[in-house]
């Protein structure tokens, strides 16, 4: 429908038509995360994001410079959602466990997006809140200088490496399930007796228990380090 004015014809709103929410940076990032979680990182493109939002891809460039900026925004959104040091007065071991589990919880909320975040080169400043907290934990545990930095790096390597390993293991197990007969033919019990003997545990991992097991080992090793 349209109405006549002295200046010409102007469009009018169609009764009952849905009102489109304004396009914003936050909506673009949220839509990109939803797309990755639903279809995987390979589906992400400016054209697909625009289609999800019902706009032309060119409209997105008014809010983000391009796909790399979208990926940066995803990293900011996910890492920014970490709960940073809710109880700094607690024992350093408990603080370390809480930080590790907060990182892992963020990965479980957005598993496919977190895999993208962890597998790409990120501006190091995005990790500053986590680095700051882990250095504070190391200081509370009695470490200073280079040793504190090594404790922080080892801790982050364990958490990030474990999360990436979980994702890779899950993909491998799905492939094994799809090709069970072929895999069984390839695994010779005489050549791999220990693998066959541990098959049940290998094929049915308890990710939660494994994560806590490794975390306890790491904290125990940190605790045994000499203080300087």
PDB file of C-alpha atoms in Angstrom:
ATOM      1  CA  UNK A   1       0.000   0.000   0.000  1.00  0.00           C
ATOM      2  CA  UNK A   2       1.067   3.630  -0.523  1.00  0.00           C
ATOM      3  CA  UNK A   3      -0.271   7.079   0.160  1.00  0.00           C
ATOM      4  CA  UNK A   4      -0.111  10.205  -1.958  1.00  0.00           C
ATOM      5  CA  UNK A   5       1.630  13.349  -0.716  1.00  0.00           C
ATOM      6  CA  UNK A   6       2.557  16.589  -2.388  1.00  0.00           C
ATOM      7  CA  UNK A   7       6.073  15.258  -2.786  1.00  0.00           C
ATOM      8  CA  UNK A   8       4.967  12.009  -4.387  1.00  0.00           C
ATOM      9  CA  UNK A   9       4.121   8.482  -3.263  1.00  0.00           C
ATOM     10  CA  UNK A  10       5.432   7.123   0.042  1.00  0.00           C
ATOM     11  CA  UNK A  11       5.283   3.488   1.127  1.00  0.00           C
ATOM     12  CA  UNK A  12       3.227   2.697   4.185  1.00  0.00           C
ATOM     13  CA  UNK A  13       3.480  -0.192   6.632  1.00  0.00           C
ATOM     14  CA  UNK A  14       1.429  -3.232   5.778  1.00  0.00           C
ATOM     15  CA  UNK A  15      -0.952  -4.076   8.635  1.00  0.00           C
ATOM     16  CA  UNK A  16       0.172  -7.236  10.419  1.00  0.00           C
ATOM     17  CA  UNK A  17       3.614  -7.316   8.788  1.00  0.00           C
ATOM     18  CA  UNK A  18       6.407  -8.344  11.187  1.00  0.00           C
ATOM     19  CA  UNK A  19       8.638  -5.544  12.426  1.00  0.00           C
ATOM     20  CA  UNK A  20      12.277  -6.329  11.640  1.00  0.00           C
ATOM     21  CA  UNK A  21      14.731  -5.732  14.467  1.00  0.00           C
ATOM     22  CA  UNK A  22      17.466  -3.227  13.624  1.00  0.00           C
ATOM     23  CA  UNK A  23      20.734  -4.637  12.341  1.00  0.00           C
ATOM     24  CA  UNK A  24      23.478  -4.359  14.959  1.00  0.00           C
ATOM     25  CA  UNK A  25      26.951  -5.731  15.618  1.00  0.00           C
ATOM     26  CA  UNK A  26      25.573  -7.872  18.472  1.00  0.00           C
ATOM     27  CA  UNK A  27      22.896  -9.424  16.245  1.00  0.00           C
ATOM     28  CA  UNK A  28      25.472 -10.249  13.578  1.00  0.00           C
ATOM     29  CA  UNK A  29      27.771 -11.985  16.075  1.00  0.00           C
ATOM     30  CA  UNK A  30      24.902 -13.859  17.749  1.00  0.00           C
ATOM     31  CA  UNK A  31      23.646 -15.030  14.350  1.00  0.00           C
ATOM     32  CA  UNK A  32      27.145 -16.159  13.329  1.00  0.00           C
ATOM     33  CA  UNK A  33      27.439 -18.239  16.506  1.00  0.00           C
ATOM     34  CA  UNK A  34      24.016 -19.809  15.921  1.00  0.00           C
ATOM     35  CA  UNK A  35      24.989 -20.649  12.332  1.00  0.00           C
ATOM     36  CA  UNK A  36      28.286 -22.272  13.371  1.00  0.00           C
ATOM     37  CA  UNK A  37      26.612 -24.293  16.136  1.00  0.00           C
ATOM     38  CA  UNK A  38      23.935 -25.523  13.736  1.00  0.00           C
ATOM     39  CA  UNK A  39      25.952 -26.195  10.575  1.00  0.00           C
ATOM     40  CA  UNK A  40      29.646 -25.925  11.442  1.00  0.00           C
ATOM     41  CA  UNK A  41      32.331 -23.346  10.719  1.00  0.00           C
ATOM     42  CA  UNK A  42      32.410 -24.201   7.010  1.00  0.00           C
ATOM     43  CA  UNK A  43      28.918 -22.717   6.650  1.00  0.00           C
ATOM     44  CA  UNK A  44      29.970 -19.275   7.891  1.00  0.00           C
ATOM     45  CA  UNK A  45      30.109 -16.528   5.293  1.00  0.00           C
ATOM     46  CA  UNK A  46      28.899 -12.958   5.071  1.00  0.00           C
ATOM     47  CA  UNK A  47      26.295 -14.050   2.546  1.00  0.00           C
ATOM     48  CA  UNK A  48      24.924 -16.756   4.868  1.00  0.00           C
ATOM     49  CA  UNK A  49      24.831 -14.412   7.850  1.00  0.00           C
ATOM     50  CA  UNK A  50      22.930 -11.877   5.754  1.00  0.00           C
ATOM     51  CA  UNK A  51      20.483 -14.544   4.626  1.00  0.00           C
ATOM     52  CA  UNK A  52      19.895 -15.611   8.238  1.00  0.00           C
ATOM     53  CA  UNK A  53      19.151 -11.998   9.170  1.00  0.00           C
ATOM     54  CA  UNK A  54      17.051 -11.336   6.066  1.00  0.00           C
ATOM     55  CA  UNK A  55      19.354  -8.622   4.685  1.00  0.00           C
ATOM     56  CA  UNK A  56      21.821  -8.282   1.835  1.00  0.00           C
ATOM     57  CA  UNK A  57      25.391  -9.238   2.692  1.00  0.00           C
ATOM     58  CA  UNK A  58      26.538  -5.699   1.877  1.00  0.00           C
ATOM     59  CA  UNK A  59      24.414  -4.369   4.745  1.00  0.00           C
ATOM     60  CA  UNK A  60      26.632  -6.217   7.218  1.00  0.00           C
ATOM     61  CA  UNK A  61      29.679  -4.175   6.242  1.00  0.00           C
ATOM     62  CA  UNK A  62      28.154  -1.133   7.918  1.00  0.00           C
ATOM     63  CA  UNK A  63      28.732  -2.933  11.236  1.00  0.00           C
ATOM     64  CA  UNK A  64      31.690  -5.316  10.648  1.00  0.00           C
ATOM     65  CA  UNK A  65      34.618  -4.977   8.201  1.00  0.00           C
ATOM     66  CA  UNK A  66      34.413  -8.614   7.113  1.00  0.00           C
ATOM     67  CA  UNK A  67      34.454 -12.281   8.081  1.00  0.00           C
ATOM     68  CA  UNK A  68      37.653 -11.996  10.142  1.00  0.00           C
ATOM     69  CA  UNK A  69      36.023  -9.285  12.228  1.00  0.00           C
ATOM     70  CA  UNK A  70      33.050 -11.598  12.768  1.00  0.00           C
ATOM     71  CA  UNK A  71      35.397 -14.322  14.022  1.00  0.00           C
ATOM     72  CA  UNK A  72      37.042 -11.764  16.316  1.00  0.00           C
ATOM     73  CA  UNK A  73      33.609 -10.862  17.639  1.00  0.00           C
ATOM     74  CA  UNK A  74      32.815 -14.526  18.285  1.00  0.00           C
ATOM     75  CA  UNK A  75      36.055 -14.868  20.282  1.00  0.00           C
ATOM     76  CA  UNK A  76      35.211 -11.747  22.287  1.00  0.00           C
ATOM     77  CA  UNK A  77      31.679 -12.957  22.997  1.00  0.00           C
ATOM     78  CA  UNK A  78      32.680 -16.462  24.141  1.00  0.00           C
ATOM     79  CA  UNK A  79      35.814 -15.582  26.110  1.00  0.00           C
ATOM     80  CA  UNK A  80      34.051 -12.570  27.584  1.00  0.00           C
ATOM     81  CA  UNK A  81      31.437 -14.908  29.036  1.00  0.00           C
ATOM     82  CA  UNK A  82      33.945 -16.618  31.322  1.00  0.00           C
ATOM     83  CA  UNK A  83      33.270 -16.176  35.006  1.00  0.00           C
ATOM     84  CA  UNK A  84      36.498 -14.565  36.195  1.00  0.00           C
ATOM     85  CA  UNK A  85      37.537 -15.188  39.810  1.00  0.00           C
ATOM     86  CA  UNK A  86      34.202 -15.103  41.678  1.00  0.00           C
ATOM     87  CA  UNK A  87      35.953 -15.859  44.989  1.00  0.00           C
ATOM     88  CA  UNK A  88      39.539 -14.490  45.004  1.00  0.00           C
ATOM     89  CA  UNK A  89      39.823 -15.171  48.735  1.00  0.00           C
ATOM     90  CA  UNK A  90      39.485 -18.946  48.236  1.00  0.00           C
ATOM     91  CA  UNK A  91      42.350 -21.451  48.289  1.00  0.00           C
ATOM     92  CA  UNK A  92      44.470 -21.275  45.130  1.00  0.00           C
ATOM     93  CA  UNK A  93      43.702 -24.901  44.268  1.00  0.00           C
ATOM     94  CA  UNK A  94      39.962 -24.222  44.304  1.00  0.00           C
ATOM     95  CA  UNK A  95      40.438 -21.051  42.274  1.00  0.00           C
ATOM     96  CA  UNK A  96      42.420 -22.970  39.655  1.00  0.00           C
ATOM     97  CA  UNK A  97      39.747 -25.656  39.436  1.00  0.00           C
ATOM     98  CA  UNK A  98      36.984 -23.052  39.086  1.00  0.00           C
ATOM     99  CA  UNK A  99      38.843 -21.250  36.307  1.00  0.00           C
ATOM    100  CA  UNK A 100      39.411 -24.506  34.415  1.00  0.00           C
ATOM    101  CA  UNK A 101      35.767 -25.513  34.733  1.00  0.00           C
ATOM    102  CA  UNK A 102      34.566 -22.036  33.707  1.00  0.00           C
ATOM    103  CA  UNK A 103      36.593 -22.320  30.499  1.00  0.00           C
ATOM    104  CA  UNK A 104      35.249 -25.794  29.885  1.00  0.00           C
ATOM    105  CA  UNK A 105      31.651 -24.719  30.557  1.00  0.00           C
ATOM    106  CA  UNK A 106      32.000 -21.959  27.957  1.00  0.00           C
ATOM    107  CA  UNK A 107      33.257 -24.546  25.469  1.00  0.00           C
ATOM    108  CA  UNK A 108      30.285 -26.805  26.176  1.00  0.00           C
ATOM    109  CA  UNK A 109      27.803 -23.955  25.711  1.00  0.00           C
ATOM    110  CA  UNK A 110      29.212 -23.277  22.235  1.00  0.00           C
ATOM    111  CA  UNK A 111      31.294 -26.333  21.283  1.00  0.00           C
ATOM    112  CA  UNK A 112      31.654 -25.667  17.574  1.00  0.00           C
ATOM    113  CA  UNK A 113      32.273 -21.945  18.036  1.00  0.00           C
ATOM    114  CA  UNK A 114      34.817 -22.559  20.799  1.00  0.00           C
ATOM    115  CA  UNK A 115      36.685 -24.933  18.485  1.00  0.00           C
ATOM    116  CA  UNK A 116      36.927 -22.095  15.972  1.00  0.00           C
ATOM    117  CA  UNK A 117      38.115 -19.679  18.668  1.00  0.00           C
ATOM    118  CA  UNK A 118      40.797 -22.046  19.960  1.00  0.00           C
ATOM    119  CA  UNK A 119      42.065 -23.128  16.552  1.00  0.00           C
ATOM    120  CA  UNK A 120      42.681 -19.641  15.132  1.00  0.00           C
ATOM    121  CA  UNK A 121      45.268 -17.039  15.979  1.00  0.00           C
ATOM    122  CA  UNK A 122      43.763 -14.618  18.465  1.00  0.00           C
ATOM    123  CA  UNK A 123      44.923 -11.196  19.560  1.00  0.00           C
ATOM    124  CA  UNK A 124      46.595 -11.980  22.868  1.00  0.00           C
ATOM    125  CA  UNK A 125      44.765  -9.151  24.682  1.00  0.00           C
ATOM    126  CA  UNK A 126      41.554 -11.211  24.523  1.00  0.00           C
ATOM    127  CA  UNK A 127      43.120 -13.635  26.963  1.00  0.00           C
ATOM    128  CA  UNK A 128      44.240 -10.981  29.417  1.00  0.00           C
ATOM    129  CA  UNK A 129      41.459 -11.607  31.980  1.00  0.00           C
ATOM    130  CA  UNK A 130      42.308 -15.327  32.116  1.00  0.00           C
ATOM    131  CA  UNK A 131      46.055 -14.640  32.146  1.00  0.00           C
ATOM    132  CA  UNK A 132      45.644 -12.088  34.937  1.00  0.00           C
ATOM    133  CA  UNK A 133      43.587 -14.474  37.034  1.00  0.00           C
ATOM    134  CA  UNK A 134      45.990 -17.394  36.555  1.00  0.00           C
ATOM    135  CA  UNK A 135      49.008 -15.261  37.435  1.00  0.00           C
ATOM    136  CA  UNK A 136      47.205 -14.132  40.594  1.00  0.00           C
ATOM    137  CA  UNK A 137      46.521 -17.787  41.433  1.00  0.00           C
ATOM    138  CA  UNK A 138      50.184 -18.647  40.861  1.00  0.00           C
ATOM    139  CA  UNK A 139      51.243 -15.788  43.126  1.00  0.00           C
ATOM    140  CA  UNK A 140      48.864 -16.981  45.845  1.00  0.00           C
ATOM    141  CA  UNK A 141      50.421 -20.450  45.511  1.00  0.00           C
ATOM    142  CA  UNK A 142      53.832 -18.925  46.223  1.00  0.00           C
ATOM    143  CA  UNK A 143      55.344 -18.467  42.769  1.00  0.00           C
ATOM    144  CA  UNK A 144      56.913 -15.361  41.270  1.00  0.00           C
ATOM    145  CA  UNK A 145      58.443 -14.214  38.013  1.00  0.00           C
ATOM    146  CA  UNK A 146      59.317 -16.821  35.392  1.00  0.00           C
ATOM    147  CA  UNK A 147      57.929 -19.743  37.414  1.00  0.00           C
ATOM    148  CA  UNK A 148      54.550 -18.009  37.772  1.00  0.00           C
ATOM    149  CA  UNK A 149      54.427 -17.472  34.001  1.00  0.00           C
ATOM    150  CA  UNK A 150      55.359 -21.114  33.358  1.00  0.00           C
ATOM    151  CA  UNK A 151      52.612 -22.270  35.731  1.00  0.00           C
ATOM    152  CA  UNK A 152      50.113 -20.058  33.889  1.00  0.00           C
ATOM    153  CA  UNK A 153      51.178 -21.305  30.448  1.00  0.00           C
ATOM    154  CA  UNK A 154      51.110 -24.954  31.495  1.00  0.00           C
ATOM    155  CA  UNK A 155      47.670 -24.536  33.032  1.00  0.00           C
ATOM    156  CA  UNK A 156      46.238 -22.879  29.909  1.00  0.00           C
ATOM    157  CA  UNK A 157      47.887 -25.461  27.656  1.00  0.00           C
ATOM    158  CA  UNK A 158      46.227 -28.264  29.629  1.00  0.00           C
ATOM    159  CA  UNK A 159      42.756 -26.719  29.579  1.00  0.00           C
ATOM    160  CA  UNK A 160      42.808 -25.629  25.928  1.00  0.00           C
ATOM    161  CA  UNK A 161      44.537 -28.812  24.754  1.00  0.00           C
ATOM    162  CA  UNK A 162      42.056 -31.014  26.603  1.00  0.00           C
ATOM    163  CA  UNK A 163      39.081 -29.174  25.105  1.00  0.00           C
ATOM    164  CA  UNK A 164      40.466 -29.559  21.585  1.00  0.00           C
ATOM    165  CA  UNK A 165      41.250 -33.225  22.246  1.00  0.00           C
ATOM    166  CA  UNK A 166      37.682 -33.832  23.423  1.00  0.00           C
ATOM    167  CA  UNK A 167      36.335 -32.397  20.181  1.00  0.00           C
ATOM    168  CA  UNK A 168      38.749 -34.466  18.067  1.00  0.00           C
ATOM    169  CA  UNK A 169      38.008 -37.648  20.054  1.00  0.00           C
ATOM    170  CA  UNK A 170      34.275 -37.169  19.631  1.00  0.00           C
ATOM    171  CA  UNK A 171      34.734 -36.816  15.861  1.00  0.00           C
ATOM    172  CA  UNK A 172      36.929 -39.925  15.757  1.00  0.00           C
ATOM    173  CA  UNK A 173      34.385 -41.973  17.736  1.00  0.00           C
ATOM    174  CA  UNK A 174      31.623 -40.911  15.357  1.00  0.00           C
ATOM    175  CA  UNK A 175      33.733 -42.097  12.431  1.00  0.00           C
ATOM    176  CA  UNK A 176      34.466 -45.410  14.167  1.00  0.00           C
ATOM    177  CA  UNK A 177      30.753 -45.917  14.804  1.00  0.00           C
ATOM    178  CA  UNK A 178      30.019 -45.327  11.119  1.00  0.00           C
ATOM    179  CA  UNK A 179      32.780 -47.685   9.932  1.00  0.00           C
ATOM    180  CA  UNK A 180      32.731 -50.210  12.768  1.00  0.00           C
ATOM    181  CA  UNK A 181      33.333 -53.298  10.607  1.00  0.00           C
ATOM    182  CA  UNK A 182      36.242 -51.772   8.687  1.00  0.00           C
ATOM    183  CA  UNK A 183      37.869 -50.524  11.906  1.00  0.00           C
ATOM    184  CA  UNK A 184      37.548 -53.971  13.492  1.00  0.00           C
ATOM    185  CA  UNK A 185      39.344 -55.514  10.528  1.00  0.00           C
ATOM    186  CA  UNK A 186      42.214 -53.017  10.811  1.00  0.00           C
ATOM    187  CA  UNK A 187      42.851 -53.577  14.529  1.00  0.00           C
ATOM    188  CA  UNK A 188      44.866 -56.780  14.852  1.00  0.00           C
ATOM    189  CA  UNK A 189      44.649 -58.116  18.462  1.00  0.00           C
ATOM    190  CA  UNK A 190      48.138 -59.598  18.144  1.00  0.00           C
ATOM    191  CA  UNK A 191      49.665 -56.282  17.079  1.00  0.00           C
ATOM    192  CA  UNK A 192      47.633 -54.111  19.456  1.00  0.00           C
ATOM    193  CA  UNK A 193      46.761 -56.253  22.515  1.00  0.00           C
ATOM    194  CA  UNK A 194      46.600 -53.312  24.907  1.00  0.00           C
ATOM    195  CA  UNK A 195      44.344 -51.313  22.585  1.00  0.00           C
ATOM    196  CA  UNK A 196      41.953 -54.242  22.245  1.00  0.00           C
ATOM    197  CA  UNK A 197      42.035 -54.874  25.986  1.00  0.00           C
ATOM    198  CA  UNK A 198      41.109 -51.259  26.721  1.00  0.00           C
ATOM    199  CA  UNK A 199      38.596 -50.980  23.872  1.00  0.00           C
ATOM    200  CA  UNK A 200      35.559 -50.398  26.108  1.00  0.00           C
ATOM    201  CA  UNK A 201      37.206 -47.490  27.930  1.00  0.00           C
ATOM    202  CA  UNK A 202      38.642 -46.055  24.715  1.00  0.00           C
ATOM    203  CA  UNK A 203      35.302 -46.136  22.910  1.00  0.00           C
ATOM    204  CA  UNK A 204      33.245 -44.819  25.853  1.00  0.00           C
ATOM    205  CA  UNK A 205      35.261 -41.969  27.378  1.00  0.00           C
ATOM    206  CA  UNK A 206      34.048 -40.099  30.454  1.00  0.00           C
ATOM    207  CA  UNK A 207      35.176 -36.617  29.507  1.00  0.00           C
ATOM    208  CA  UNK A 208      34.200 -35.081  32.855  1.00  0.00           C
ATOM    209  CA  UNK A 209      36.136 -37.661  34.874  1.00  0.00           C
ATOM    210  CA  UNK A 210      39.127 -37.491  32.529  1.00  0.00           C
ATOM    211  CA  UNK A 211      39.239 -33.695  32.771  1.00  0.00           C
ATOM    212  CA  UNK A 212      39.152 -33.731  36.579  1.00  0.00           C
ATOM    213  CA  UNK A 213      41.734 -36.539  36.705  1.00  0.00           C
ATOM    214  CA  UNK A 214      44.201 -34.552  34.624  1.00  0.00           C
ATOM    215  CA  UNK A 215      43.407 -31.328  36.471  1.00  0.00           C
ATOM    216  CA  UNK A 216      44.128 -32.950  39.838  1.00  0.00           C
ATOM    217  CA  UNK A 217      47.430 -34.301  38.487  1.00  0.00           C
ATOM    218  CA  UNK A 218      48.377 -30.853  37.222  1.00  0.00           C
ATOM    219  CA  UNK A 219      47.485 -29.080  40.468  1.00  0.00           C
ATOM    220  CA  UNK A 220      49.384 -31.737  42.435  1.00  0.00           C
ATOM    221  CA  UNK A 221      52.455 -31.219  40.245  1.00  0.00           C
ATOM    222  CA  UNK A 222      52.245 -27.440  40.673  1.00  0.00           C
ATOM    223  CA  UNK A 223      51.906 -27.847  44.422  1.00  0.00           C
ATOM    224  CA  UNK A 224      55.104 -29.948  44.539  1.00  0.00           C
ATOM    225  CA  UNK A 225      57.243 -27.312  42.768  1.00  0.00           C
ATOM    226  CA  UNK A 226      59.875 -25.560  44.896  1.00  0.00           C
ATOM    227  CA  UNK A 227      59.024 -21.987  45.872  1.00  0.00           C
ATOM    228  CA  UNK A 228      61.541 -19.264  45.124  1.00  0.00           C
TER     229      UNK A 228
END
